[in-house]
Each structure stands twice: as structure tokens, then as C-alpha cells.
CSV table of C-alpha atoms in Angstrom, one decimal:
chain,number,residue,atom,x,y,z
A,942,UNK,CA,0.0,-3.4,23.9
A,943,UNK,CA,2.9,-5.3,21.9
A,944,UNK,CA,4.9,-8.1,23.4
A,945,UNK,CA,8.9,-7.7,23.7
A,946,UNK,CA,9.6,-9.2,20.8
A,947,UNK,CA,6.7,-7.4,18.6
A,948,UNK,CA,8.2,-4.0,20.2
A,949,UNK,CA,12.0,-4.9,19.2
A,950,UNK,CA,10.9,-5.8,15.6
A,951,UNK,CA,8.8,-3.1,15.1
A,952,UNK,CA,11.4,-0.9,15.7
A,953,UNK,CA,13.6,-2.7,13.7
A,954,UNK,CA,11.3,-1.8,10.7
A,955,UNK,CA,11.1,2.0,12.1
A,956,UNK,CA,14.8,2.5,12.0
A,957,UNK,CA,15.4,0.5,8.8
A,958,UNK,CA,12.5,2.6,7.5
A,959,UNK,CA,14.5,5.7,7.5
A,960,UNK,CA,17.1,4.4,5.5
A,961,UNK,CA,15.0,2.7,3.0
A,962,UNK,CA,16.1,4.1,-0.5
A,963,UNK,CA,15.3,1.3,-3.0
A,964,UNK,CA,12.2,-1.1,-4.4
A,965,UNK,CA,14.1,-4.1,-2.3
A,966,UNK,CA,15.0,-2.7,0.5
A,967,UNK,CA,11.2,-1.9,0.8
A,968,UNK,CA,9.7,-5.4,0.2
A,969,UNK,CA,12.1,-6.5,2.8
A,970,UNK,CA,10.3,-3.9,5.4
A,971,UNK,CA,7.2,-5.5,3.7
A,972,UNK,CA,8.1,-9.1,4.5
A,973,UNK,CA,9.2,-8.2,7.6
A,974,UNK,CA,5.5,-6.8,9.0
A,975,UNK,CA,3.6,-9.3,7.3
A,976,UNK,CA,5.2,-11.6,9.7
A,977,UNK,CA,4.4,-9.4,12.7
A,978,UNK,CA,0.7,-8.8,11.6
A,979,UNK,CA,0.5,-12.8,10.8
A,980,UNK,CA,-0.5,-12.6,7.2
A,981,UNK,CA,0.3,-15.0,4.5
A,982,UNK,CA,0.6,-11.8,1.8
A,983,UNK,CA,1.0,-8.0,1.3
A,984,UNK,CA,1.1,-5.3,-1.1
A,985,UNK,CA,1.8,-1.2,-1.0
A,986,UNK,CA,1.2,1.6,-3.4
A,987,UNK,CA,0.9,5.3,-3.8
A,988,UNK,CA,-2.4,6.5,-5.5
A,989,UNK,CA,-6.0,8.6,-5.3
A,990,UNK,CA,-9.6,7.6,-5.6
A,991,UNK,CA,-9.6,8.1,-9.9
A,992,UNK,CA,-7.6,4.9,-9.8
A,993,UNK,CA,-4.3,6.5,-10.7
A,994,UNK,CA,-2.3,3.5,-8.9
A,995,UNK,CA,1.5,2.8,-8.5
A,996,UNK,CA,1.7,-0.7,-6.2
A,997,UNK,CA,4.8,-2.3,-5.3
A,998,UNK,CA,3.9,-6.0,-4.8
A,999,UNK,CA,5.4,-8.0,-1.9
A,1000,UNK,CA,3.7,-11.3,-2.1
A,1001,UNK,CA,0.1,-11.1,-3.2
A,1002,UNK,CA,-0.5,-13.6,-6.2
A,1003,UNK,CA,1.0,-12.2,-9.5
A,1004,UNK,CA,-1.8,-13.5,-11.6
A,1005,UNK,CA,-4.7,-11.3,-9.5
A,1006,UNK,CA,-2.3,-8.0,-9.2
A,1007,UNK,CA,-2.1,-7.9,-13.5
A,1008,UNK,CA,-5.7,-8.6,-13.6
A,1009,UNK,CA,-5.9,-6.1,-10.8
A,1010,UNK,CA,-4.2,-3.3,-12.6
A,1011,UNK,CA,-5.3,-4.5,-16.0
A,1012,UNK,CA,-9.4,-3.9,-15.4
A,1013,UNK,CA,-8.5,-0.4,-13.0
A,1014,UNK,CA,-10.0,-2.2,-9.6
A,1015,UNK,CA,-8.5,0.4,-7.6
A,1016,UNK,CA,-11.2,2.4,-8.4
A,1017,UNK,CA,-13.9,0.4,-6.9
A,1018,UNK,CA,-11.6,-1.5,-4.3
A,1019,UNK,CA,-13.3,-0.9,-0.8
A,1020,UNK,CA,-10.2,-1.4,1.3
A,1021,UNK,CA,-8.7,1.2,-1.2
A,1022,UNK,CA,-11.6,3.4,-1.0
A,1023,UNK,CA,-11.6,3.2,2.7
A,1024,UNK,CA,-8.0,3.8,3.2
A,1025,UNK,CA,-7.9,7.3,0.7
A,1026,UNK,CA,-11.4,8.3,2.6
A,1027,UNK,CA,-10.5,8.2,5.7
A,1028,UNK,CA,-6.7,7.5,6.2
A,1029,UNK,CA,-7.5,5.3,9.5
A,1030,UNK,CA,-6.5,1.4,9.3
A,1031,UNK,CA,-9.2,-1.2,8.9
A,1032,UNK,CA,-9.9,-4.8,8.5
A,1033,UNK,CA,-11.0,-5.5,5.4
A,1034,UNK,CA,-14.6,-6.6,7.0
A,1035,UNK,CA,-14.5,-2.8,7.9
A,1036,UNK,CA,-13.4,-1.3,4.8
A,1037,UNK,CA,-16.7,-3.8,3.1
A,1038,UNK,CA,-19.3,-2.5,5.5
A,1039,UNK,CA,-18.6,1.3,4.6
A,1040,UNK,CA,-18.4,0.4,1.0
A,1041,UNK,CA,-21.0,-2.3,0.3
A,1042,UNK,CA,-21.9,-2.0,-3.1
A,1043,UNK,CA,-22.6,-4.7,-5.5
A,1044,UNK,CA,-18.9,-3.3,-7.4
A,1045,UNK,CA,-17.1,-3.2,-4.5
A,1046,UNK,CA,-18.7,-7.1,-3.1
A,1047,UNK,CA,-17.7,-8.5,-6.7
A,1048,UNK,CA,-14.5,-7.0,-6.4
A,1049,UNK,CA,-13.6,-8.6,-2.8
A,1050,UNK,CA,-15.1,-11.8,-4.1
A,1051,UNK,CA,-12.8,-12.3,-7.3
A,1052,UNK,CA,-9.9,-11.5,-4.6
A,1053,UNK,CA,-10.7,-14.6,-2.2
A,1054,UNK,CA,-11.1,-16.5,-5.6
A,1055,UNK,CA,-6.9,-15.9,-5.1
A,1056,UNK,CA,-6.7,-16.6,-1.4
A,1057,UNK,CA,-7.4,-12.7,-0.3
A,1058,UNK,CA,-10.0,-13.3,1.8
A,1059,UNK,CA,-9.2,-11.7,4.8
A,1060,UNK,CA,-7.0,-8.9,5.8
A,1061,UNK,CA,-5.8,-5.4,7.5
A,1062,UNK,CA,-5.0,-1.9,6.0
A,1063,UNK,CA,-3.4,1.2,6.9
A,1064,UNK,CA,-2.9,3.7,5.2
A,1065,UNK,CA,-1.1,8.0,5.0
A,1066,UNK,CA,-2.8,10.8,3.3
A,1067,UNK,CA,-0.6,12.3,0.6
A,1068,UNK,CA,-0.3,15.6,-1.0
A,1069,UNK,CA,-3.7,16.1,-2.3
A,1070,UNK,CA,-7.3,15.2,-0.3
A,1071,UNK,CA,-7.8,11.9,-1.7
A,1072,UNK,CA,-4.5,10.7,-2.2
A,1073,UNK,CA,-2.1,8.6,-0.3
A,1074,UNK,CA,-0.6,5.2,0.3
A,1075,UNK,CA,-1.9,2.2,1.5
A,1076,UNK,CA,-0.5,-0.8,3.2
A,1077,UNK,CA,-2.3,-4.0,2.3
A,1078,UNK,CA,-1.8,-7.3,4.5
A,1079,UNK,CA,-4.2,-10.7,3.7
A,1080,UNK,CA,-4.8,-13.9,4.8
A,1081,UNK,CA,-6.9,-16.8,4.0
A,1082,UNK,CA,-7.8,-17.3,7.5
A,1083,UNK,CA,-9.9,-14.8,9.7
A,1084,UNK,CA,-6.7,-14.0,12.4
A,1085,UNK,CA,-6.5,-10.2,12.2
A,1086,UNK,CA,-7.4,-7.9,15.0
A,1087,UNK,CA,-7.6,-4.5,16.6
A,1088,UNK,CA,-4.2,-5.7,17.9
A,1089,UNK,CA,-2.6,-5.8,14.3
A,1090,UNK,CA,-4.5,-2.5,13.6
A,1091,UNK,CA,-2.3,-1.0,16.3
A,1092,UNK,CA,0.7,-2.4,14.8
A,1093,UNK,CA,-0.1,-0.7,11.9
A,1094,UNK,CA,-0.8,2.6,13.4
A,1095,UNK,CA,2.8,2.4,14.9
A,1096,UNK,CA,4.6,1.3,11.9
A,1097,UNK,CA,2.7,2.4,8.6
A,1098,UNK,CA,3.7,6.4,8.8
A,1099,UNK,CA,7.6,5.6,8.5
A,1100,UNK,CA,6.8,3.2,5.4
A,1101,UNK,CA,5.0,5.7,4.0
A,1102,UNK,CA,7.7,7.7,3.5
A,1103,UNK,CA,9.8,5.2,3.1
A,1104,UNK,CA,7.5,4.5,-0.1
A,1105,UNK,CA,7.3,7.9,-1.2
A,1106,UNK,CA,11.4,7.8,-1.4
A,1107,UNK,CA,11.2,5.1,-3.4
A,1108,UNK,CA,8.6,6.3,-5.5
A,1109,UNK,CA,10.7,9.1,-6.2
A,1110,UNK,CA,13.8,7.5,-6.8
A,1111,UNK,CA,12.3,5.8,-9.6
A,1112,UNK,CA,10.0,8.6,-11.1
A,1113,UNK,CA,11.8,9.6,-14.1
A,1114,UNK,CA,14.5,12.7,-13.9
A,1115,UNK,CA,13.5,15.8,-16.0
A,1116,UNK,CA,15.3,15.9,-19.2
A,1117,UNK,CA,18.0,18.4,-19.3
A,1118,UNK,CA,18.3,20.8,-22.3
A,1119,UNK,CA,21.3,22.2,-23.3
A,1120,UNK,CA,21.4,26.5,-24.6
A,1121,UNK,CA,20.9,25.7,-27.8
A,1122,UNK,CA,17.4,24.0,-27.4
A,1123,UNK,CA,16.2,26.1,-24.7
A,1124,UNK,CA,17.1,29.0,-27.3
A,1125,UNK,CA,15.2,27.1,-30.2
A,1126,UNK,CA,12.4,26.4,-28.1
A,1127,UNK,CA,12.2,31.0,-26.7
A,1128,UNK,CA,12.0,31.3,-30.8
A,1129,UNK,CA,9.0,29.1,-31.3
């Protein structure tokens, strides 16, 4: 289904994926796809349907991601909601035909407002059943296909844990008490 040179550079981000250890190293497998998949922007996170979020931003427009994160739209983001439901990767037009409340509509309307109009997702289910990442890729033209679902499919499970390395590289380390307070803390 790929041409040569979408097959060499997808591997390219397959192999660099499993040494991926740091924030940059991942927006540079970020930057990479978008230009594969043909969008102008793209953003990643780890999170669950309650709206308990981390997102690593690649290029999507500073401005909307603090709003984003600032008024909890995760929660009733349909590509999101889509993505942690059923862990399959969409177009957005797909993602706002399963999810076509008025919430979810306003939601995808403030995002064009900031040039995310159109776009593809993929997503991994995580640890618990409606957890896991998601792999966000917009334009502001309508070019996205089943072909740059496929490339998605292909590419998306080594990111993910990619992204769960880095997530945990920068989750913060356990605090290591020394006898004394663990003995303080057996006396209260």
C-alpha cells in the first residue's frame, strides 16, 4: 500500500522509535509522520476518558492547546473520545459522526476557529479500559485518507511506547527516605 519512499521513512520512525528516550527526540518522530501523513500540525498525549490528560505538543497552535487544557476539553473531545473507545484510527469526520453531540460539535468548531479543521487519529489502549494514547494529525485542507489511516496503523504502536518512555522518564522519582524517617514514620 505505501510507496518506496513512504515504506523507508516509515521505518525510519519504527527503528528511531525504539530508541526514543526523551520529549525531543519524540517531537522529532512527530515531525517526521506529520510529513508522511501530509498534515500541516500534530499533537500526542497519554490519558483516559475523565480528562486526566498529559499531551506533548508538536505543532498545533499554542494559543488553542492552553485554552485546550485550561477548560478540560479532553473530556468532550470526539476524536479523543473515539480514540480511548475504541483504540482504532479515524478521521476526525469519523471520530464526529460517533460522537455528535452539541459538546462535542462546539468543541471541533472552536478547533477550526485555529486551523484544525481536518485531521487523522490513531491511537494504543493503555493499562486500564479506557486509557491510552492518542496520535493527533490536522490540516486545514480535507487531504486525509484511509491511506494515511494505514500509515498510522503501521507506525502509531512503536510511538506509543516510545511515548510511554518518555512519560516515564519525566514522571517524578519516589522520594527516598533515609532509616531514620522510615523509623519515625513505623512510630506514628
Amino acid at each position: 500500500f505505501f510507496s518506496n519512499r513512504e515504506r523507508a521513512d516509515t521505518l525510519g520512525i519504527i527503528h528511531d522509535s525504539t530508541i526514543c528516550r526523551t520529549e525531543a527526540q519524540l517531537m522529532r518522530l512527530m515531525s517526521r509522520l506529520r510529513e508522511i501523513v501530509e498534515a500541516d500540525r500534530s499533537v500526542c498525549g497519554l490519558g483516559d476518558k475523565s480528562g486526566n490528560v498529559r499531551v506533548l505538543n508538536e505543532s498545533f497552535p499554542a494559543d488553542w492547546m492552553q485554552r485546550y487544557q485550561d477548560e478540560g476539553m479532553s473530556v468532550i473531545d470526539p476524536v479523543v473520545n473515539y480514540t480511548l473507545t475504541f483504540f482504532k484510527t479515524c478521521l476526525w469526520s469519523e471520530a464526529t459522526e460517533v460522537f455528535s453531540a452539541r459538546p462535542f460539535l462546539e468543541l471541533m468548531n472552536k478547533a477550526s476557529e485555529h486551523g484544525l479543521r481536518y485531521g487523522v487519529a490513531g491511537g494504543v489502549n493503555g493499562r486500564s479500559i479506557d486509557s491510552g494514547s492518542i496520535f493527533s494529525f490536522s490540516s486545514v485542507s480535507d487531504r486525509f485518507s484511509g491511506h494515511h489511516k494505514k500509515i498510522l496503523d503501521v507506525v502509531v504502536p512503536h510511538l506509543h511506547q516510545a511515548l510511554l518512555r518518555v512519560s516515564a522518564a519525566s514522571a517524578p522519582k519516589p522520594v527516598e527516605l533515609s532509616a531514620r524517617e522510615v523509623e519515625v514514620l513505623r512510630w506514628m
